XYZ file of C-alpha atoms in Angstrom:
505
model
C 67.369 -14.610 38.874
C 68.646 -17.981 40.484
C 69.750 -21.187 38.205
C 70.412 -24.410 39.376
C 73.501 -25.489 40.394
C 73.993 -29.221 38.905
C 74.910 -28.289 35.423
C 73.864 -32.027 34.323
C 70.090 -30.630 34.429
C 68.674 -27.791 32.709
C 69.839 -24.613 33.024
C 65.959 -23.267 33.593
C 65.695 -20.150 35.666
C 64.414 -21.133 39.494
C 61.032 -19.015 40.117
C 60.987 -17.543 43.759
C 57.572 -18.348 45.176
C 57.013 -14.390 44.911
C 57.268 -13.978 41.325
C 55.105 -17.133 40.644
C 52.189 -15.325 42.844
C 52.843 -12.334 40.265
C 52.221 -14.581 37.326
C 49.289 -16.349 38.956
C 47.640 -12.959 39.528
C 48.354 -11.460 35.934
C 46.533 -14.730 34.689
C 43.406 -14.665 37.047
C 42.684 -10.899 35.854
C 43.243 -11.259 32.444
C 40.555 -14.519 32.140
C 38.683 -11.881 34.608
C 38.932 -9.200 32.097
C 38.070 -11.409 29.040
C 34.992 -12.867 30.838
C 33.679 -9.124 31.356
C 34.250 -8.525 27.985
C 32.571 -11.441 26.996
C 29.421 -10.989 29.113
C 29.205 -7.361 27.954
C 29.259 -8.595 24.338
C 26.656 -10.997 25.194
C 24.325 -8.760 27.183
C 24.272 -6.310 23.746
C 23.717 -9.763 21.621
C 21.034 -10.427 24.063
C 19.453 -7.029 23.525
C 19.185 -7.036 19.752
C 17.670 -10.263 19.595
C 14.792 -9.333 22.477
C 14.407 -6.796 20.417
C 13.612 -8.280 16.931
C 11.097 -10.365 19.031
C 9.219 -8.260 20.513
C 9.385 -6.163 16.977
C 8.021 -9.629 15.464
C 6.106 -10.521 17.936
C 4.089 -7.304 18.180
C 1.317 -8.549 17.803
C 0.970 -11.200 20.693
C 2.196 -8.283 23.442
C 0.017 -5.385 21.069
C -2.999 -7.254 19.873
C -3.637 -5.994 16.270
C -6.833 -6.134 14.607
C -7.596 -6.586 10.930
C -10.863 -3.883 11.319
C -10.070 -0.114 10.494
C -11.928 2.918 11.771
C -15.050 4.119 9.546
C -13.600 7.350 8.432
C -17.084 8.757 6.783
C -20.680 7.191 7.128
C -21.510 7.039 3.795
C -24.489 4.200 3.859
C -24.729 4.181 0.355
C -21.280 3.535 -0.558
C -21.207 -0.074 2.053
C -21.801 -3.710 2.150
C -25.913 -3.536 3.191
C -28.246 -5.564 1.777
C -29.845 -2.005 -0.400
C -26.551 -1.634 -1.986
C -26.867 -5.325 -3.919
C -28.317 -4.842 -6.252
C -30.030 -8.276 -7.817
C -28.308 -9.824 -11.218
C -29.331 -10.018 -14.591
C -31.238 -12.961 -13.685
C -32.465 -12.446 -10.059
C -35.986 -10.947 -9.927
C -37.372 -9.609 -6.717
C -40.760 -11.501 -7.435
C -39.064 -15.070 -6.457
C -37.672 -13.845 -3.121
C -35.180 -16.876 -2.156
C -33.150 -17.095 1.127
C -30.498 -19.502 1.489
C -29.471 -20.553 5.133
C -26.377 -23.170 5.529
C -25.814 -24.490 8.807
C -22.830 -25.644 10.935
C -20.840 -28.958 11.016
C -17.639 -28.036 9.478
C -16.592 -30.125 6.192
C -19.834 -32.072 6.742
C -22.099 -29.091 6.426
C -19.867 -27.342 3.948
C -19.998 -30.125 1.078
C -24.210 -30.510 2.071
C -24.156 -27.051 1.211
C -22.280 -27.860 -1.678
C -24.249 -30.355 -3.023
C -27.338 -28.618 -2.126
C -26.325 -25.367 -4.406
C -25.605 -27.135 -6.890
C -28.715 -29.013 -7.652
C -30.622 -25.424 -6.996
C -28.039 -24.483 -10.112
C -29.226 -27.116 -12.447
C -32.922 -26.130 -11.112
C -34.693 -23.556 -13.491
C -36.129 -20.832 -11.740
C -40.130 -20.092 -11.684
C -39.502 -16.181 -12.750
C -36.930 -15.278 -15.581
C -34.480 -17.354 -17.539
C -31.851 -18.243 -14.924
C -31.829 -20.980 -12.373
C -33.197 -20.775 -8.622
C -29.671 -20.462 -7.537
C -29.350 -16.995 -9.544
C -32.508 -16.155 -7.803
C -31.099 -16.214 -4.390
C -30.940 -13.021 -2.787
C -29.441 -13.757 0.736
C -27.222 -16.465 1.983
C -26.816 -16.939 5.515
C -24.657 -18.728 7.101
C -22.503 -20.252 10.329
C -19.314 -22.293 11.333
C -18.918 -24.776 8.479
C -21.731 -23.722 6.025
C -19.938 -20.248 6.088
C -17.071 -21.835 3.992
C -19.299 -22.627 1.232
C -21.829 -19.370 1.509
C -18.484 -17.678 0.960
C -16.939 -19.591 -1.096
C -19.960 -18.646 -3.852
C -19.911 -15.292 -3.116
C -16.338 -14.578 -4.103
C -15.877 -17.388 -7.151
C -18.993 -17.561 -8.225
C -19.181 -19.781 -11.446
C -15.668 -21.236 -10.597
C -16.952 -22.520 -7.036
C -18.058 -25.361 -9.402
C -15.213 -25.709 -11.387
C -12.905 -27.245 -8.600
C -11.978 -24.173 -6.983
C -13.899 -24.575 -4.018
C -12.659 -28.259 -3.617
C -9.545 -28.031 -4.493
C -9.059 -25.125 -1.435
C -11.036 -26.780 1.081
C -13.402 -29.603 0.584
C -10.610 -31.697 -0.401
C -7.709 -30.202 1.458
C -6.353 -31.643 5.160
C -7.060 -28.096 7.022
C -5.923 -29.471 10.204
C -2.693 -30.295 8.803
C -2.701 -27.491 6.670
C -2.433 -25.013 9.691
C -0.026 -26.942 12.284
C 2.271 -27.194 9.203
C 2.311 -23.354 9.545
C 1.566 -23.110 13.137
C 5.126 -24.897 12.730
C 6.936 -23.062 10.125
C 10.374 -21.795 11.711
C 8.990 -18.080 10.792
C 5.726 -18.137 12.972
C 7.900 -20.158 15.906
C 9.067 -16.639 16.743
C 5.173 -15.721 17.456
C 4.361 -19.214 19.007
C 2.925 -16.724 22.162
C 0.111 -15.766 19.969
C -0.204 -19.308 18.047
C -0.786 -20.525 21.338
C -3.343 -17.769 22.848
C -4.524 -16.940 19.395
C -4.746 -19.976 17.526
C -7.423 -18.753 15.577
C -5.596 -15.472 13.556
C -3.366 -18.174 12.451
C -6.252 -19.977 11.109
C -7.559 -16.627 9.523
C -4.511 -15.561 7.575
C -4.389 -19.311 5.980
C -8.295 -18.668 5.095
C -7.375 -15.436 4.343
C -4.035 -16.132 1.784
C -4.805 -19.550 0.847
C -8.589 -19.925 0.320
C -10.374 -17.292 -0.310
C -6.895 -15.368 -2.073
C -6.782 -11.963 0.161
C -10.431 -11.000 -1.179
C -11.893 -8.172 1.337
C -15.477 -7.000 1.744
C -14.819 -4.200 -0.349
C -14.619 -6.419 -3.364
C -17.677 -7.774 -2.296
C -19.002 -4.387 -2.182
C -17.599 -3.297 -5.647
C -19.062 -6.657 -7.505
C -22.528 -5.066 -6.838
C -24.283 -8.495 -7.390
C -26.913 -10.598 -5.156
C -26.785 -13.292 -3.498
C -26.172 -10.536 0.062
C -23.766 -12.903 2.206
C -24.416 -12.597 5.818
C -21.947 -14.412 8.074
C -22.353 -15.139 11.495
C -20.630 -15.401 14.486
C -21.095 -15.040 18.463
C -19.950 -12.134 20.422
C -18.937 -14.061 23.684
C -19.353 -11.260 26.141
C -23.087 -11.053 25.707
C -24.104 -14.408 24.022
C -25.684 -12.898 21.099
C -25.431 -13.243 17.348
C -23.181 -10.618 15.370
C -23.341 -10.645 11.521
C -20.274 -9.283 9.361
C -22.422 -6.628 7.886
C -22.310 -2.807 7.626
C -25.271 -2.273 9.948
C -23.160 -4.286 12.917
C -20.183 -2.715 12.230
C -21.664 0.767 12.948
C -21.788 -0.139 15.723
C -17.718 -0.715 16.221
C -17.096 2.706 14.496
C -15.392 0.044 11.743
C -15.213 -0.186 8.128
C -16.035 -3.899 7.234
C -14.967 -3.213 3.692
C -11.503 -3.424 5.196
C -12.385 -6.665 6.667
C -10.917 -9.678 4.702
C -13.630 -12.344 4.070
C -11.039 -15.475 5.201
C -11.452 -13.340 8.618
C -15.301 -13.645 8.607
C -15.220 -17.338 8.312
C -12.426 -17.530 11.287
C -14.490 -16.288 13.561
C -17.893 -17.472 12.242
C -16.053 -20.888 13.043
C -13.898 -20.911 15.764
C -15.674 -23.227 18.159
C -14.305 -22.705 21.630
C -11.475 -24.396 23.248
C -10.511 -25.825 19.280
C -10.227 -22.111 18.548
C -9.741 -18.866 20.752
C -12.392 -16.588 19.962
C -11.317 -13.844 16.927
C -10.690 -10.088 18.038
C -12.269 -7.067 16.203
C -11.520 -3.485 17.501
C -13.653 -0.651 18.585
C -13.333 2.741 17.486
C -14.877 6.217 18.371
C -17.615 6.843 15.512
C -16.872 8.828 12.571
C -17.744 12.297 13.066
C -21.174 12.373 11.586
C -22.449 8.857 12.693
C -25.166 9.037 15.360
C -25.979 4.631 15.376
C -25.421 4.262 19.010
C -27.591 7.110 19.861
C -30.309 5.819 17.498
C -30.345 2.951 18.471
C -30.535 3.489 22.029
C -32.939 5.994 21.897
C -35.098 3.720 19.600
C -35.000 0.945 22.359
C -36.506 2.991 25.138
C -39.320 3.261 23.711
C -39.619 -0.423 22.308
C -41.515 -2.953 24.080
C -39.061 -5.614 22.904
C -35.388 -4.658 22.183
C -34.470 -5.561 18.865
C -30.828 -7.409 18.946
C -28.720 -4.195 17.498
C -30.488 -1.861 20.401
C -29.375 -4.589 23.035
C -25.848 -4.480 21.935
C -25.998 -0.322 21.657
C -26.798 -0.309 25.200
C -24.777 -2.169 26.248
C -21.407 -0.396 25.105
C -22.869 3.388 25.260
C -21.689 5.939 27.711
C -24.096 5.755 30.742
C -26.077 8.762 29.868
C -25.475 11.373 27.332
C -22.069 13.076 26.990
C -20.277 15.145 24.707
C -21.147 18.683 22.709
C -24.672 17.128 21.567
C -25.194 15.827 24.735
C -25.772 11.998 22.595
C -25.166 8.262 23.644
C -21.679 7.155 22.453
C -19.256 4.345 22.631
C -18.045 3.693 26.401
C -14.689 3.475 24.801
C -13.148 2.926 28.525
C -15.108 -0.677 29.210
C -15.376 -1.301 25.647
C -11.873 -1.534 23.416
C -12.281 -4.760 21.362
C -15.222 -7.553 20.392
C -14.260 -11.009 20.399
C -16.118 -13.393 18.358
C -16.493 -16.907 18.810
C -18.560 -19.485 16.037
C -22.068 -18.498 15.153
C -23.548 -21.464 15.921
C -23.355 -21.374 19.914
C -26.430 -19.117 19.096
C -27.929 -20.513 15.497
C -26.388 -23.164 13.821
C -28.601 -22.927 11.394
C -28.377 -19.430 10.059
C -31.986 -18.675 10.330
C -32.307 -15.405 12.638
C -31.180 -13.538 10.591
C -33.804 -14.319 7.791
C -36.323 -14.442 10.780
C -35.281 -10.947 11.762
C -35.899 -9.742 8.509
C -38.759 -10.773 7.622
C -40.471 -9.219 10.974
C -38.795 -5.902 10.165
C -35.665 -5.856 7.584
C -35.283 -6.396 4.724
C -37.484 -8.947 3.759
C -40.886 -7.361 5.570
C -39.515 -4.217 3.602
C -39.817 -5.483 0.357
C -43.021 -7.335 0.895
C -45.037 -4.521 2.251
C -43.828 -2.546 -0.904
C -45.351 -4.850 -3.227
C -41.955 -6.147 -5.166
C -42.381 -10.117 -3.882
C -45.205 -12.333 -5.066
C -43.080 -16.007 -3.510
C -40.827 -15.895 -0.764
C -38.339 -19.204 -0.319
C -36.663 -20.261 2.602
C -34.618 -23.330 1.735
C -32.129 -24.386 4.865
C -29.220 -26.943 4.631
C -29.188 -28.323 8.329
C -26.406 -30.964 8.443
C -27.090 -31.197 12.246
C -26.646 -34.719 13.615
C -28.239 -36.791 16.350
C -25.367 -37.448 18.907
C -25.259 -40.807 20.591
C -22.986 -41.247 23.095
C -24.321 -44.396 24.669
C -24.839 -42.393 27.925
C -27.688 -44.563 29.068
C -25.804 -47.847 28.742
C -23.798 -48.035 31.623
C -24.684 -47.410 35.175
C -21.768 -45.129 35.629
C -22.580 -41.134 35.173
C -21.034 -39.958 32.404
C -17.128 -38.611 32.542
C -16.208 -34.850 32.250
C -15.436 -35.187 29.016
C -18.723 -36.290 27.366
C -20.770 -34.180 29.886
C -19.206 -31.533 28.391
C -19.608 -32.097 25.131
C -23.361 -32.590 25.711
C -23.823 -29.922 27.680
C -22.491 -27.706 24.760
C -25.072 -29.447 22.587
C -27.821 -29.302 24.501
C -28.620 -25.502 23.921
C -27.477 -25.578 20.120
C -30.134 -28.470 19.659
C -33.063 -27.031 21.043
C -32.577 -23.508 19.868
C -32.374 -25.229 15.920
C -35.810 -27.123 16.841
C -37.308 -23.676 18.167
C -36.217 -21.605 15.207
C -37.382 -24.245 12.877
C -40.707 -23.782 14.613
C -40.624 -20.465 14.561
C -40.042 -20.165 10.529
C -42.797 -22.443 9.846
C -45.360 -20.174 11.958
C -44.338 -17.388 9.965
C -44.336 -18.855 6.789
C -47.714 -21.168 7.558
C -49.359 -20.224 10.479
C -49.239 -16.306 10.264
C -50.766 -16.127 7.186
C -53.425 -18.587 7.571
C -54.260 -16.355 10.682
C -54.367 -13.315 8.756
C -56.666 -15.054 6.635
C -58.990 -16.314 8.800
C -58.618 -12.447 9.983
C -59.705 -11.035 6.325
C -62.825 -14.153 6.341
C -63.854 -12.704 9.702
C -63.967 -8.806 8.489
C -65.690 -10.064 4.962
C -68.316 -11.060 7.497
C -68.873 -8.400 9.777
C -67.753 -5.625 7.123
C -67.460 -6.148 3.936
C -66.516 -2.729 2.676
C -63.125 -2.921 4.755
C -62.025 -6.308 3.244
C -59.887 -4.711 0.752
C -58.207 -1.670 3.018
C -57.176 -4.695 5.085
C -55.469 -6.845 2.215
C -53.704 -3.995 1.645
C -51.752 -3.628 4.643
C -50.495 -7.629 3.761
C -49.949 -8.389 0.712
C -50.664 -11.761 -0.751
C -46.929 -13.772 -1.135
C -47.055 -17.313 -1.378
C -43.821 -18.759 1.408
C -42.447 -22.352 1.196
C -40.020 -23.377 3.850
C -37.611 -26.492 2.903
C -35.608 -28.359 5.633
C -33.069 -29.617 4.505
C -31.493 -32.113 5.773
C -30.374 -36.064 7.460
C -33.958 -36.360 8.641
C -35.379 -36.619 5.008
C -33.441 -39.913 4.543
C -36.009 -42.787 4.858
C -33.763 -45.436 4.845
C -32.378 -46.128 8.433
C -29.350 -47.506 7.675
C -28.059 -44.827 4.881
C -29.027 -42.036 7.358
C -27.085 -43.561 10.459
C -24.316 -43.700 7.747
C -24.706 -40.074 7.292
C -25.197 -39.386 10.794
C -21.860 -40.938 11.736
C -20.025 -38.653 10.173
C -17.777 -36.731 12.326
C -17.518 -32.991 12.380
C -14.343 -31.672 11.171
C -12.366 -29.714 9.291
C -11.402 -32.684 6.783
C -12.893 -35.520 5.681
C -12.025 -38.174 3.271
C -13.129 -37.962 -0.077
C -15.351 -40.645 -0.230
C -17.112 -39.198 2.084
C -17.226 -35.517 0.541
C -18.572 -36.837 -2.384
C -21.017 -38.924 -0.852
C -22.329 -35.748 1.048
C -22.470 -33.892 -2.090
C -24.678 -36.252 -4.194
C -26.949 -36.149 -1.042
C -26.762 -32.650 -1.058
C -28.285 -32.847 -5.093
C -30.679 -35.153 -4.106
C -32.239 -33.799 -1.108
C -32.742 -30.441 -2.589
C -34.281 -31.802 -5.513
C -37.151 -34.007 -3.400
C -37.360 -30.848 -1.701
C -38.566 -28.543 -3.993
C -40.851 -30.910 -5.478
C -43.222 -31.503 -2.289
């Protein structure tokens, strides 16, 4: 080693150029070294997070379903209409159906309103009110939140509950605040594709409190709640009943209700449309085959055969050579709001009375007055279209154009309920008249096969108001998910009053 040779500097050692290459090379492969290191701790770092993602965020890469498999068909132990049995004051002499239409909060606190001036109402049969003689509710999009709402609290849907958890409440805000919550950023995938099984596990947890269908089904107690929604592949209505899930191989008593209303209201683009799973049927249920079977030799299809069809096997397959699920084309349902097809909740009443339920009970003799009371809180839109000489922008033809067929379906199922409640039986009248004529021997044989029931058939709704102004007040309110209170209550008191002019014409 060299040191330098004027002793008035310091005696440091002199570095040959060689050995200071050395030391440069030593310290270039140990930051080398120490970078690999690094990186390799990183990379594993990296790994265990991807992996608690994808473990929490199963369900936007694995779509889960809330639906279970139908282990055993056991009809008698499920949520159909035979297994509610009618309360302590329900008679099946006053026959009442209950149909609550779309409009989110706007329909829902009609609804309201409406139920609770049939409540205060005393019935024409029994000791209870015409509310406790309601045997089906029917419902879509916003009037599904109250038809609910009833069917789980019952008495305390008056008592606040049902305001307090949603008439009142900012939903909207309500479900970005957890759309937003630092635990659900970690499944923002699905927020964003799925927006709407956010909005069903707030319904689910927060509103209706985790009840399922199989509570329904164990409370054993009329009003039957029929929910409705729109299966988007095929256009047509599906109800969260029993007798539709057959046809998913599913068990709807494992269905929570909150999940129901999602769908029944997710109106699309708002909402993405909610997914329900198929299964393979349980081993000794036969409904597809049925139903298919049933349909080829049907002049008209009835709604249940169309949708059999549709997702059986092209021909028959399997040991007993039947029509089963095409489980290969058909894996899950998804469901958009009810009323792209019926906002106002009436097909399925209209279904049943030309063969469910309804025509069931009638032909046996058990109903002497049928009611039909609907709460349409259906609006006339104005969007000034035929003001300006422009044509009208993306935007609003859009929104009329998914108007237009809601509209005009509601006015053609209106019609349709009044010929069966009016017009049918003044034709079978004039029928019976015409046979007293030309043979009077057969006149009672033929009143037999249709029983005398006296039918009434309330609208309800905007279009009752005489008063131009207070119904363009009405009419201008928006529909959404919240509105302010003054409002609400303003909707409600119409509800009372409507209902109650109503049932007095």
């Amino acid at each position: 080693m060299l040191y330098r040779a004027d002793p008035s500097q310091d005696a440091r050692p002199i570095v040959s150029d060689a050995a200071t290459a050395s030391l440069r090379w030593r310290w270039r492969e140990s930051i080398v070294k120490d970078s690999r290191s690094k990186r390799s701790i990183d990379r594993r770092l990296a790994k265990i997070v991807i992996g608690l993602l994808l473990t929490l965020n199963a369900g936007c890469l694995f779509p889960e379903t809330v639906n279970t498999r139908l282990l055993t068909h056991e009809p008698a132990l499920e949520y159909r209409f035979e297994n509610v049995a009618p309360g302590p004051d329900n008679t099946d002499a006053t026959f009442i159906c209950l149909t609550l239409s779309g409009g989110g909060t706007r329909a829902a606190a009609l609804a309201y309103g409406v139920m609770e001036g049939l409540r205060d109402m005393p019935a024409p049969d029994g000791s209870g009110s015409m509310l406790d003689e309601v045997d089906i509710i029917s419902s879509v999009s916003g009037g599904s939140f109250a038809a609910m709402g009833y069917g789980v609290w019952r008495d305390d849907f008056f008592e606040g509950k049902f305001r307090k958890r949603f008439l009142d409440l900012n939903l909207p805000i309500e479900i970005l605040r957890v759309m937003l919550n630092p635990i659900n950023a970690l499944r923002l995938p699905s927020v964003v594709l799925d927006r709407t099984d956010v909005a069903a596990e707030y319904y689910d947890k927060r509103i209706f409190e985790g009840y399922r269908y199989a509570d329904l089904i164990q409370r054993d107690r009329r009003p039957f709640i029929v929910i409705n929604s729109t299966n988007i592949s095929t256009s047509t209505r599906v109800e969260f009943t029993q007798g539709d899930f057959d046809l998913l191989g599913s068990d709807l008593g494992s269905v929570p209700v909150g999940w129901a209303v999602a769908a029944s209201s997710a109106f699309p683009v708002v909402f993405s449309p909610l997914r329900m799973k198929y299964f393979e049927p349980a081993y000794n249920m036969t409904t597809i085959n049925d139903h298919v079977m049933q349909a080829k030799g049907a002049k008209v299809e009835t709604r249940l055969q169309k949708w059999a069809r549709q997702i059986a096997t092209p021909g028959p397959s399997g040991p007993n050579g039947r029509y089963t699920l095409d489980h290969r084309h058909h894996k899950y349902l998804f469901l958009a709001d009810g009323g792209l097809v019926d906002n106002l909740g009436l097909r399925h009443v209209i279904d049943s009375m030309q063969g469910g339920e309804i025509r069931q009970l009638v032909d046996a003799g058990r109903v002497s007055r049928l009611i039909v009371i609907t709460v349409d809180a259906g609006v006339e839109t104005d969007l000034k279209i035929e003001e300006r000489p422009t044509s009208p922008g993306i935007f609003m033809q859009t929104i009329q154009a998914a108007s237009i067929g809601v509209d005009n379906y509601s006015d053609s199922l209106v019609r349709i309920m009044d010929h069966l409640m009016y017009e049918e039986p003044r034709m079978h009248q004039a029928a019976v008249d015409a046979v007293r004529e030309t043979c009077p021997e057969a006149v009672d044989g033929f009143r037999r096969d249709r029983p005398n029931v006296e039918r009434r058939f309330v609208h309800i709704g905007f279009h009752q108001i005489k008063d131009r102004d207070r119904r363009e007040r009405f009419e201008r309110i928006p529909t959404r998910l919240f509105l302010p209170q003054q409002d609400v209550d303003d909707l409600i008191a119409l509800g009372r009053e409507l209902v109650k002019e109503g049932m007095a014409e």
